[in-house]
């Protein structure tokens, strides 16, 4: 085991994330400008796409990190049956579930039941399809709807806050089913689907458009919140949530709902870009 990987097991994940949560919201100009400048330079962030292209105009680092894009910066596939990417980033893995098991990386897998924290909720996805997208610090960190759906329930599942960078995904067993995460359950024209927001170290923080900041606080146990009867319906490509710092999005679709296009590991993807074709529309 490398020292870098060992640190993932021994670092105080939640304590560090709490410190970074507040540090990234400090409005002291020299501090926030230093952090923003480091990210823009180190990751070559394209600020011409941002609604506010001046990186130092943001009141704090987190405002920069969760920045809006210009309305014309992203376009969605307009085909009626298109399944589209919910996020900018890279395809980590994509393909069929095998008897409820999801491929994580070479030699690593986990189950839909572990990911969702519920055997019954995972049943529709037993032989369905999944797409996992990794967002790096350079990426746009707002998450959009992969298809039109009505929100039924969110489930906040407690866990660790390992890094979701490729080195950790390759080496840490069942990583996505162990990290703190928010599973957003929807009903669409083709049946149910889930968008899972997986947190990561520095900071595991998730906000939704319907509920505001959800994580933190971190959950001591599974927390369910029903939205049945509230008619929260979101169109395909509509913003649904945002991450603060590291992040991964996983989309689960039931058997027969869609055919995925040929998506390769580490393929660069943008919000609204086609992932596949929905059936039964």
PDB file of C-alpha atoms in Angstrom:
ATOM      1  CA  UNK A   1       0.000   0.000   0.000  1.00  0.00           C
ATOM      2  CA  UNK A   2       1.382   3.417  -0.953  1.00  0.00           C
ATOM      3  CA  UNK A   3       1.654   6.216   1.605  1.00  0.00           C
ATOM      4  CA  UNK A   4      -0.886   8.230  -0.412  1.00  0.00           C
ATOM      5  CA  UNK A   5      -3.392   5.412  -0.136  1.00  0.00           C
ATOM      6  CA  UNK A   6      -2.593   4.754   3.525  1.00  0.00           C
ATOM      7  CA  UNK A   7      -3.495   8.357   4.311  1.00  0.00           C
ATOM      8  CA  UNK A   8      -6.994   7.714   2.997  1.00  0.00           C
ATOM      9  CA  UNK A   9      -7.550   5.233   5.807  1.00  0.00           C
ATOM     10  CA  UNK A  10      -5.922   7.110   8.677  1.00  0.00           C
ATOM     11  CA  UNK A  11      -6.885  10.745   8.070  1.00  0.00           C
ATOM     12  CA  UNK A  12      -9.781  12.130  10.173  1.00  0.00           C
ATOM     13  CA  UNK A  13     -12.110  12.552   7.181  1.00  0.00           C
ATOM     14  CA  UNK A  14     -14.989  14.388   8.792  1.00  0.00           C
ATOM     15  CA  UNK A  15     -12.843  16.673  10.942  1.00  0.00           C
ATOM     16  CA  UNK A  16     -10.779  17.725   7.923  1.00  0.00           C
ATOM     17  CA  UNK A  17     -13.895  18.231   5.840  1.00  0.00           C
ATOM     18  CA  UNK A  18     -15.471  20.456   8.504  1.00  0.00           C
ATOM     19  CA  UNK A  19     -12.354  22.630   8.596  1.00  0.00           C
ATOM     20  CA  UNK A  20     -12.263  22.929   4.812  1.00  0.00           C
ATOM     21  CA  UNK A  21     -16.008  23.642   4.692  1.00  0.00           C
ATOM     22  CA  UNK A  22     -15.496  26.811   6.711  1.00  0.00           C
ATOM     23  CA  UNK A  23     -12.153  27.724   5.137  1.00  0.00           C
ATOM     24  CA  UNK A  24     -13.702  27.708   1.650  1.00  0.00           C
ATOM     25  CA  UNK A  25     -16.383  30.150   2.801  1.00  0.00           C
ATOM     26  CA  UNK A  26     -14.034  32.682   4.401  1.00  0.00           C
ATOM     27  CA  UNK A  27     -14.443  36.013   2.605  1.00  0.00           C
ATOM     28  CA  UNK A  28     -11.012  37.411   3.567  1.00  0.00           C
ATOM     29  CA  UNK A  29      -9.821  38.547   0.110  1.00  0.00           C
ATOM     30  CA  UNK A  30      -6.126  37.522   0.271  1.00  0.00           C
ATOM     31  CA  UNK A  31      -7.136  34.028   1.444  1.00  0.00           C
ATOM     32  CA  UNK A  32      -9.948  33.334  -1.000  1.00  0.00           C
ATOM     33  CA  UNK A  33      -8.007  34.842  -3.914  1.00  0.00           C
ATOM     34  CA  UNK A  34      -5.005  32.650  -3.074  1.00  0.00           C
ATOM     35  CA  UNK A  35      -7.150  29.494  -3.121  1.00  0.00           C
ATOM     36  CA  UNK A  36      -8.995  30.467  -6.289  1.00  0.00           C
ATOM     37  CA  UNK A  37      -5.773  31.415  -8.054  1.00  0.00           C
ATOM     38  CA  UNK A  38      -4.165  28.079  -7.199  1.00  0.00           C
ATOM     39  CA  UNK A  39      -7.069  26.086  -8.641  1.00  0.00           C
ATOM     40  CA  UNK A  40      -7.379  28.206 -11.788  1.00  0.00           C
ATOM     41  CA  UNK A  41      -3.637  27.930 -12.462  1.00  0.00           C
ATOM     42  CA  UNK A  42      -3.089  24.310 -11.426  1.00  0.00           C
ATOM     43  CA  UNK A  43      -6.112  22.904 -13.262  1.00  0.00           C
ATOM     44  CA  UNK A  44      -6.276  25.413 -16.132  1.00  0.00           C
ATOM     45  CA  UNK A  45      -9.918  26.261 -15.418  1.00  0.00           C
ATOM     46  CA  UNK A  46     -11.669  27.827 -18.401  1.00  0.00           C
ATOM     47  CA  UNK A  47     -13.278  30.914 -16.872  1.00  0.00           C
ATOM     48  CA  UNK A  48     -14.613  32.120 -20.242  1.00  0.00           C
ATOM     49  CA  UNK A  49     -17.489  29.654 -19.759  1.00  0.00           C
ATOM     50  CA  UNK A  50     -18.525  31.151 -16.410  1.00  0.00           C
ATOM     51  CA  UNK A  51     -21.370  33.615 -15.972  1.00  0.00           C
ATOM     52  CA  UNK A  52     -18.841  35.642 -13.947  1.00  0.00           C
ATOM     53  CA  UNK A  53     -15.525  35.184 -15.783  1.00  0.00           C
ATOM     54  CA  UNK A  54     -13.428  37.103 -13.223  1.00  0.00           C
ATOM     55  CA  UNK A  55     -12.330  34.415 -10.728  1.00  0.00           C
ATOM     56  CA  UNK A  56     -11.512  36.971  -8.040  1.00  0.00           C
ATOM     57  CA  UNK A  57     -14.975  38.577  -8.159  1.00  0.00           C
ATOM     58  CA  UNK A  58     -16.490  35.676  -6.199  1.00  0.00           C
ATOM     59  CA  UNK A  59     -17.097  36.420  -2.493  1.00  0.00           C
ATOM     60  CA  UNK A  60     -15.384  33.211  -1.343  1.00  0.00           C
ATOM     61  CA  UNK A  61     -13.789  30.074  -2.738  1.00  0.00           C
ATOM     62  CA  UNK A  62     -16.940  27.956  -2.608  1.00  0.00           C
ATOM     63  CA  UNK A  63     -18.882  30.521  -4.652  1.00  0.00           C
ATOM     64  CA  UNK A  64     -16.171  30.226  -7.313  1.00  0.00           C
ATOM     65  CA  UNK A  65     -16.152  26.434  -7.090  1.00  0.00           C
ATOM     66  CA  UNK A  66     -19.930  26.158  -7.577  1.00  0.00           C
ATOM     67  CA  UNK A  67     -20.040  28.915 -10.207  1.00  0.00           C
ATOM     68  CA  UNK A  68     -22.803  29.165 -12.779  1.00  0.00           C
ATOM     69  CA  UNK A  69     -21.991  28.901 -16.464  1.00  0.00           C
ATOM     70  CA  UNK A  70     -23.115  31.211 -19.233  1.00  0.00           C
ATOM     71  CA  UNK A  71     -26.518  30.107 -20.611  1.00  0.00           C
ATOM     72  CA  UNK A  72     -24.888  29.206 -23.937  1.00  0.00           C
ATOM     73  CA  UNK A  73     -21.905  27.354 -22.422  1.00  0.00           C
ATOM     74  CA  UNK A  74     -23.667  23.962 -22.498  1.00  0.00           C
ATOM     75  CA  UNK A  75     -26.254  22.541 -24.873  1.00  0.00           C
ATOM     76  CA  UNK A  76     -28.277  19.384 -24.396  1.00  0.00           C
ATOM     77  CA  UNK A  77     -29.058  16.688 -26.936  1.00  0.00           C
ATOM     78  CA  UNK A  78     -32.550  17.534 -28.209  1.00  0.00           C
ATOM     79  CA  UNK A  79     -33.569  14.034 -29.353  1.00  0.00           C
ATOM     80  CA  UNK A  80     -36.729  13.039 -27.389  1.00  0.00           C
ATOM     81  CA  UNK A  81     -35.253   9.742 -26.190  1.00  0.00           C
ATOM     82  CA  UNK A  82     -31.735  10.906 -25.379  1.00  0.00           C
ATOM     83  CA  UNK A  83     -30.234  10.116 -21.988  1.00  0.00           C
ATOM     84  CA  UNK A  84     -27.804  12.935 -21.220  1.00  0.00           C
ATOM     85  CA  UNK A  85     -24.866  13.469 -18.925  1.00  0.00           C
ATOM     86  CA  UNK A  86     -25.751  15.011 -15.553  1.00  0.00           C
ATOM     87  CA  UNK A  87     -22.281  16.481 -15.066  1.00  0.00           C
ATOM     88  CA  UNK A  88     -19.042  17.680 -16.566  1.00  0.00           C
ATOM     89  CA  UNK A  89     -16.167  15.314 -15.878  1.00  0.00           C
ATOM     90  CA  UNK A  90     -14.852  11.971 -17.021  1.00  0.00           C
ATOM     91  CA  UNK A  91     -16.624   8.638 -17.366  1.00  0.00           C
ATOM     92  CA  UNK A  92     -15.275   6.469 -14.575  1.00  0.00           C
ATOM     93  CA  UNK A  93     -17.233   3.396 -15.676  1.00  0.00           C
ATOM     94  CA  UNK A  94     -20.502   2.700 -17.506  1.00  0.00           C
ATOM     95  CA  UNK A  95     -22.410  -0.380 -18.571  1.00  0.00           C
ATOM     96  CA  UNK A  96     -24.796  -3.100 -17.366  1.00  0.00           C
ATOM     97  CA  UNK A  97     -25.291  -4.213 -13.798  1.00  0.00           C
ATOM     98  CA  UNK A  98     -24.630  -7.919 -13.410  1.00  0.00           C
ATOM     99  CA  UNK A  99     -27.121  -9.425 -10.955  1.00  0.00           C
ATOM    100  CA  UNK A 100     -27.127  -6.176  -8.994  1.00  0.00           C
ATOM    101  CA  UNK A 101     -23.360  -5.698  -9.049  1.00  0.00           C
ATOM    102  CA  UNK A 102     -21.732  -2.492 -10.308  1.00  0.00           C
ATOM    103  CA  UNK A 103     -18.226  -2.414 -11.749  1.00  0.00           C
ATOM    104  CA  UNK A 104     -16.018   0.122  -9.946  1.00  0.00           C
ATOM    105  CA  UNK A 105     -12.545  -0.530 -11.372  1.00  0.00           C
ATOM    106  CA  UNK A 106     -10.321  -3.468 -12.204  1.00  0.00           C
ATOM    107  CA  UNK A 107     -10.792  -5.978  -9.385  1.00  0.00           C
ATOM    108  CA  UNK A 108     -13.353  -3.778  -7.584  1.00  0.00           C
ATOM    109  CA  UNK A 109     -17.151  -3.865  -7.560  1.00  0.00           C
ATOM    110  CA  UNK A 110     -20.053  -3.176  -5.225  1.00  0.00           C
ATOM    111  CA  UNK A 111     -23.806  -3.777  -5.229  1.00  0.00           C
ATOM    112  CA  UNK A 112     -26.706  -1.457  -5.984  1.00  0.00           C
ATOM    113  CA  UNK A 113     -28.174  -2.435  -2.617  1.00  0.00           C
ATOM    114  CA  UNK A 114     -24.986  -1.290  -0.857  1.00  0.00           C
ATOM    115  CA  UNK A 115     -24.960   1.956  -2.830  1.00  0.00           C
ATOM    116  CA  UNK A 116     -28.618   2.769  -2.117  1.00  0.00           C
ATOM    117  CA  UNK A 117     -28.655   1.374   1.421  1.00  0.00           C
ATOM    118  CA  UNK A 118     -31.763  -0.670   0.640  1.00  0.00           C
ATOM    119  CA  UNK A 119     -32.303  -4.087  -0.993  1.00  0.00           C
ATOM    120  CA  UNK A 120     -35.880  -3.292  -2.072  1.00  0.00           C
ATOM    121  CA  UNK A 121     -34.937   0.056  -3.613  1.00  0.00           C
ATOM    122  CA  UNK A 122     -32.140  -1.643  -5.563  1.00  0.00           C
ATOM    123  CA  UNK A 123     -34.351  -4.406  -7.000  1.00  0.00           C
ATOM    124  CA  UNK A 124     -35.419  -2.536 -10.197  1.00  0.00           C
ATOM    125  CA  UNK A 125     -31.761  -2.016 -11.110  1.00  0.00           C
ATOM    126  CA  UNK A 126     -30.646  -5.637 -10.700  1.00  0.00           C
ATOM    127  CA  UNK A 127     -29.905  -6.016 -14.419  1.00  0.00           C
ATOM    128  CA  UNK A 128     -30.161  -2.374 -15.412  1.00  0.00           C
ATOM    129  CA  UNK A 129     -27.588   0.164 -16.550  1.00  0.00           C
ATOM    130  CA  UNK A 130     -25.246   2.515 -14.696  1.00  0.00           C
ATOM    131  CA  UNK A 131     -23.015   5.477 -15.490  1.00  0.00           C
ATOM    132  CA  UNK A 132     -20.381   6.788 -13.061  1.00  0.00           C
ATOM    133  CA  UNK A 133     -18.920  10.273 -13.675  1.00  0.00           C
ATOM    134  CA  UNK A 134     -15.935  11.711 -11.803  1.00  0.00           C
ATOM    135  CA  UNK A 135     -15.707  15.494 -11.386  1.00  0.00           C
ATOM    136  CA  UNK A 136     -12.210  16.902 -10.874  1.00  0.00           C
ATOM    137  CA  UNK A 137     -11.466  20.313  -9.294  1.00  0.00           C
ATOM    138  CA  UNK A 138     -11.325  21.900 -12.765  1.00  0.00           C
ATOM    139  CA  UNK A 139     -14.884  20.873 -13.663  1.00  0.00           C
ATOM    140  CA  UNK A 140     -18.224  22.632 -13.425  1.00  0.00           C
ATOM    141  CA  UNK A 141     -19.704  21.335 -10.157  1.00  0.00           C
ATOM    142  CA  UNK A 142     -23.432  21.699 -10.695  1.00  0.00           C
ATOM    143  CA  UNK A 143     -25.392  18.538 -11.488  1.00  0.00           C
ATOM    144  CA  UNK A 144     -28.281  18.417 -13.967  1.00  0.00           C
ATOM    145  CA  UNK A 145     -31.058  15.955 -14.733  1.00  0.00           C
ATOM    146  CA  UNK A 146     -30.122  13.109 -17.098  1.00  0.00           C
ATOM    147  CA  UNK A 147     -33.801  12.847 -18.098  1.00  0.00           C
ATOM    148  CA  UNK A 148     -37.160  14.239 -17.031  1.00  0.00           C
ATOM    149  CA  UNK A 149     -38.398  12.946 -13.703  1.00  0.00           C
ATOM    150  CA  UNK A 150     -40.543  13.519 -10.615  1.00  0.00           C
ATOM    151  CA  UNK A 151     -38.725  13.441  -7.279  1.00  0.00           C
ATOM    152  CA  UNK A 152     -40.036  10.706  -4.980  1.00  0.00           C
ATOM    153  CA  UNK A 153     -37.494  10.435  -2.176  1.00  0.00           C
ATOM    154  CA  UNK A 154     -33.988  11.309  -1.080  1.00  0.00           C
ATOM    155  CA  UNK A 155     -31.904   9.019   1.084  1.00  0.00           C
ATOM    156  CA  UNK A 156     -28.868  10.387   2.946  1.00  0.00           C
ATOM    157  CA  UNK A 157     -26.560   7.458   3.621  1.00  0.00           C
ATOM    158  CA  UNK A 158     -23.702   7.916   6.125  1.00  0.00           C
ATOM    159  CA  UNK A 159     -20.195   6.693   5.494  1.00  0.00           C
ATOM    160  CA  UNK A 160     -16.536   7.487   5.113  1.00  0.00           C
ATOM    161  CA  UNK A 161     -15.263  10.365   2.967  1.00  0.00           C
ATOM    162  CA  UNK A 162     -12.489   8.783   0.916  1.00  0.00           C
ATOM    163  CA  UNK A 163     -11.063  10.597  -2.085  1.00  0.00           C
ATOM    164  CA  UNK A 164     -12.869   9.705  -5.327  1.00  0.00           C
ATOM    165  CA  UNK A 165      -9.819  10.413  -7.495  1.00  0.00           C
ATOM    166  CA  UNK A 166      -8.850   7.550  -9.845  1.00  0.00           C
ATOM    167  CA  UNK A 167      -6.008   6.278  -7.593  1.00  0.00           C
ATOM    168  CA  UNK A 168      -8.521   5.713  -4.765  1.00  0.00           C
ATOM    169  CA  UNK A 169     -11.233   4.246  -6.992  1.00  0.00           C
ATOM    170  CA  UNK A 170      -8.738   1.703  -8.323  1.00  0.00           C
ATOM    171  CA  UNK A 171      -7.598   0.578  -4.874  1.00  0.00           C
ATOM    172  CA  UNK A 172     -10.285   1.056  -2.203  1.00  0.00           C
ATOM    173  CA  UNK A 173     -12.866  -1.760  -2.189  1.00  0.00           C
ATOM    174  CA  UNK A 174     -16.524  -0.688  -2.580  1.00  0.00           C
ATOM    175  CA  UNK A 175     -15.507   2.979  -2.333  1.00  0.00           C
ATOM    176  CA  UNK A 176     -18.747   4.495  -3.689  1.00  0.00           C
ATOM    177  CA  UNK A 177     -20.831   2.304  -1.390  1.00  0.00           C
ATOM    178  CA  UNK A 178     -18.733   3.373   1.619  1.00  0.00           C
ATOM    179  CA  UNK A 179     -18.624   7.162   1.164  1.00  0.00           C
ATOM    180  CA  UNK A 180     -21.259   9.573   2.506  1.00  0.00           C
ATOM    181  CA  UNK A 181     -23.823  10.065  -0.257  1.00  0.00           C
ATOM    182  CA  UNK A 182     -27.281  11.290  -1.214  1.00  0.00           C
ATOM    183  CA  UNK A 183     -29.471   9.044  -3.366  1.00  0.00           C
ATOM    184  CA  UNK A 184     -32.164  10.982  -5.247  1.00  0.00           C
ATOM    185  CA  UNK A 185     -34.983   8.702  -6.398  1.00  0.00           C
ATOM    186  CA  UNK A 186     -37.089   9.815  -9.373  1.00  0.00           C
ATOM    187  CA  UNK A 187     -39.935   8.447 -11.462  1.00  0.00           C
ATOM    188  CA  UNK A 188     -39.680   9.020 -15.200  1.00  0.00           C
ATOM    189  CA  UNK A 189     -41.621   8.054 -18.314  1.00  0.00           C
ATOM    190  CA  UNK A 190     -39.597   4.825 -18.536  1.00  0.00           C
ATOM    191  CA  UNK A 191     -39.886   3.952 -14.824  1.00  0.00           C
ATOM    192  CA  UNK A 192     -37.744   4.735 -11.781  1.00  0.00           C
ATOM    193  CA  UNK A 193     -34.193   6.058 -11.877  1.00  0.00           C
ATOM    194  CA  UNK A 194     -31.672   7.226  -9.300  1.00  0.00           C
ATOM    195  CA  UNK A 195     -29.035   9.952  -9.300  1.00  0.00           C
ATOM    196  CA  UNK A 196     -26.533   9.340  -6.497  1.00  0.00           C
ATOM    197  CA  UNK A 197     -24.354  12.224  -5.310  1.00  0.00           C
ATOM    198  CA  UNK A 198     -21.250  10.651  -3.757  1.00  0.00           C
ATOM    199  CA  UNK A 199     -19.267  12.887  -1.428  1.00  0.00           C
ATOM    200  CA  UNK A 200     -15.493  12.934  -1.126  1.00  0.00           C
ATOM    201  CA  UNK A 201     -12.827  14.188   1.232  1.00  0.00           C
ATOM    202  CA  UNK A 202     -12.468  17.986   1.345  1.00  0.00           C
ATOM    203  CA  UNK A 203     -15.505  18.535   1.401  1.00  0.00           C
ATOM    204  CA  UNK A 204     -18.347  16.004   1.406  1.00  0.00           C
ATOM    205  CA  UNK A 205     -21.010  18.659   0.884  1.00  0.00           C
ATOM    206  CA  UNK A 206     -24.131  18.433  -1.276  1.00  0.00           C
ATOM    207  CA  UNK A 207     -26.955  20.918  -1.892  1.00  0.00           C
ATOM    208  CA  UNK A 208     -30.127  20.314  -3.938  1.00  0.00           C
ATOM    209  CA  UNK A 209     -32.376  22.816  -5.716  1.00  0.00           C
ATOM    210  CA  UNK A 210     -35.413  21.595  -3.758  1.00  0.00           C
ATOM    211  CA  UNK A 211     -33.923  21.306  -0.258  1.00  0.00           C
ATOM    212  CA  UNK A 212     -30.823  23.518  -0.083  1.00  0.00           C
ATOM    213  CA  UNK A 213     -27.800  22.238   1.833  1.00  0.00           C
ATOM    214  CA  UNK A 214     -28.287  18.570   2.736  1.00  0.00           C
ATOM    215  CA  UNK A 215     -24.726  17.451   3.569  1.00  0.00           C
ATOM    216  CA  UNK A 216     -23.381  18.526   6.033  1.00  0.00           C
ATOM    217  CA  UNK A 217     -24.600  17.755   8.612  1.00  0.00           C
ATOM    218  CA  UNK A 218     -23.210  14.258   8.297  1.00  0.00           C
ATOM    219  CA  UNK A 219     -25.679  11.485   9.014  1.00  0.00           C
ATOM    220  CA  UNK A 220     -25.301   9.159  12.039  1.00  0.00           C
ATOM    221  CA  UNK A 221     -27.749   6.766  10.345  1.00  0.00           C
ATOM    222  CA  UNK A 222     -29.721   6.501   7.115  1.00  0.00           C
ATOM    223  CA  UNK A 223     -32.085   9.455   6.708  1.00  0.00           C
ATOM    224  CA  UNK A 224     -35.027   9.253   4.320  1.00  0.00           C
ATOM    225  CA  UNK A 225     -37.133  12.166   3.144  1.00  0.00           C
ATOM    226  CA  UNK A 226     -40.280  11.599   1.095  1.00  0.00           C
ATOM    227  CA  UNK A 227     -41.387  14.083  -1.558  1.00  0.00           C
ATOM    228  CA  UNK A 228     -44.442  12.089  -2.616  1.00  0.00           C
ATOM    229  CA  UNK A 229     -47.323  14.354  -3.561  1.00  0.00           C
ATOM    230  CA  UNK A 230     -45.177  17.494  -3.744  1.00  0.00           C
ATOM    231  CA  UNK A 231     -45.035  17.430  -7.562  1.00  0.00           C
ATOM    232  CA  UNK A 232     -41.351  18.312  -7.792  1.00  0.00           C
ATOM    233  CA  UNK A 233     -40.825  17.618 -11.484  1.00  0.00           C
ATOM    234  CA  UNK A 234     -37.584  18.523 -13.226  1.00  0.00           C
ATOM    235  CA  UNK A 235     -36.971  18.574 -16.963  1.00  0.00           C
ATOM    236  CA  UNK A 236     -34.044  16.876 -18.609  1.00  0.00           C
ATOM    237  CA  UNK A 237     -30.962  19.153 -18.386  1.00  0.00           C
ATOM    238  CA  UNK A 238     -32.475  21.194 -15.499  1.00  0.00           C
ATOM    239  CA  UNK A 239     -30.114  21.868 -12.581  1.00  0.00           C
ATOM    240  CA  UNK A 240     -30.826  19.542  -9.661  1.00  0.00           C
ATOM    241  CA  UNK A 241     -27.917  19.833  -7.238  1.00  0.00           C
ATOM    242  CA  UNK A 242     -24.356  20.945  -6.678  1.00  0.00           C
ATOM    243  CA  UNK A 243     -21.208  19.644  -5.049  1.00  0.00           C
ATOM    244  CA  UNK A 244     -18.802  21.548  -2.852  1.00  0.00           C
ATOM    245  CA  UNK A 245     -15.324  20.144  -3.628  1.00  0.00           C
ATOM    246  CA  UNK A 246     -14.637  16.534  -4.668  1.00  0.00           C
ATOM    247  CA  UNK A 247     -17.416  14.517  -6.153  1.00  0.00           C
ATOM    248  CA  UNK A 248     -18.809  11.643  -8.217  1.00  0.00           C
ATOM    249  CA  UNK A 249     -22.276  11.183  -9.748  1.00  0.00           C
ATOM    250  CA  UNK A 250     -23.791   7.743 -10.384  1.00  0.00           C
ATOM    251  CA  UNK A 251     -26.941   7.255 -12.464  1.00  0.00           C
ATOM    252  CA  UNK A 252     -28.876   3.972 -12.184  1.00  0.00           C
ATOM    253  CA  UNK A 253     -31.516   2.925 -14.728  1.00  0.00           C
ATOM    254  CA  UNK A 254     -33.759  -0.146 -14.562  1.00  0.00           C
ATOM    255  CA  UNK A 255     -33.556  -3.114 -16.907  1.00  0.00           C
ATOM    256  CA  UNK A 256     -34.912  -2.328 -20.366  1.00  0.00           C
ATOM    257  CA  UNK A 257     -35.052   1.442 -19.787  1.00  0.00           C
ATOM    258  CA  UNK A 258     -32.118   2.453 -21.973  1.00  0.00           C
ATOM    259  CA  UNK A 259     -29.237   1.380 -24.149  1.00  0.00           C
ATOM    260  CA  UNK A 260     -25.988   3.169 -23.456  1.00  0.00           C
ATOM    261  CA  UNK A 261     -23.725   4.412 -26.206  1.00  0.00           C
ATOM    262  CA  UNK A 262     -20.145   3.174 -26.310  1.00  0.00           C
ATOM    263  CA  UNK A 263     -18.654   5.027 -23.344  1.00  0.00           C
ATOM    264  CA  UNK A 264     -15.022   4.440 -22.474  1.00  0.00           C
ATOM    265  CA  UNK A 265     -13.337   4.828 -19.103  1.00  0.00           C
ATOM    266  CA  UNK A 266     -11.778   8.297 -18.655  1.00  0.00           C
ATOM    267  CA  UNK A 267     -13.751   9.691 -21.603  1.00  0.00           C
ATOM    268  CA  UNK A 268     -14.309  13.434 -21.170  1.00  0.00           C
ATOM    269  CA  UNK A 269     -18.009  14.301 -20.900  1.00  0.00           C
ATOM    270  CA  UNK A 270     -20.023  17.515 -20.615  1.00  0.00           C
ATOM    271  CA  UNK A 271     -23.423  18.295 -19.091  1.00  0.00           C
ATOM    272  CA  UNK A 272     -26.143  17.593 -21.656  1.00  0.00           C
ATOM    273  CA  UNK A 273     -23.979  15.371 -23.847  1.00  0.00           C
ATOM    274  CA  UNK A 274     -25.703  12.189 -25.001  1.00  0.00           C
ATOM    275  CA  UNK A 275     -25.030   9.012 -22.995  1.00  0.00           C
ATOM    276  CA  UNK A 276     -27.533   6.692 -24.630  1.00  0.00           C
ATOM    277  CA  UNK A 277     -31.100   6.138 -25.841  1.00  0.00           C
ATOM    278  CA  UNK A 278     -34.158   5.665 -23.629  1.00  0.00           C
ATOM    279  CA  UNK A 279     -36.786   3.050 -24.424  1.00  0.00           C
ATOM    280  CA  UNK A 280     -40.559   3.195 -23.841  1.00  0.00           C
ATOM    281  CA  UNK A 281     -40.788   6.979 -24.300  1.00  0.00           C
TER     282      UNK A 281
END
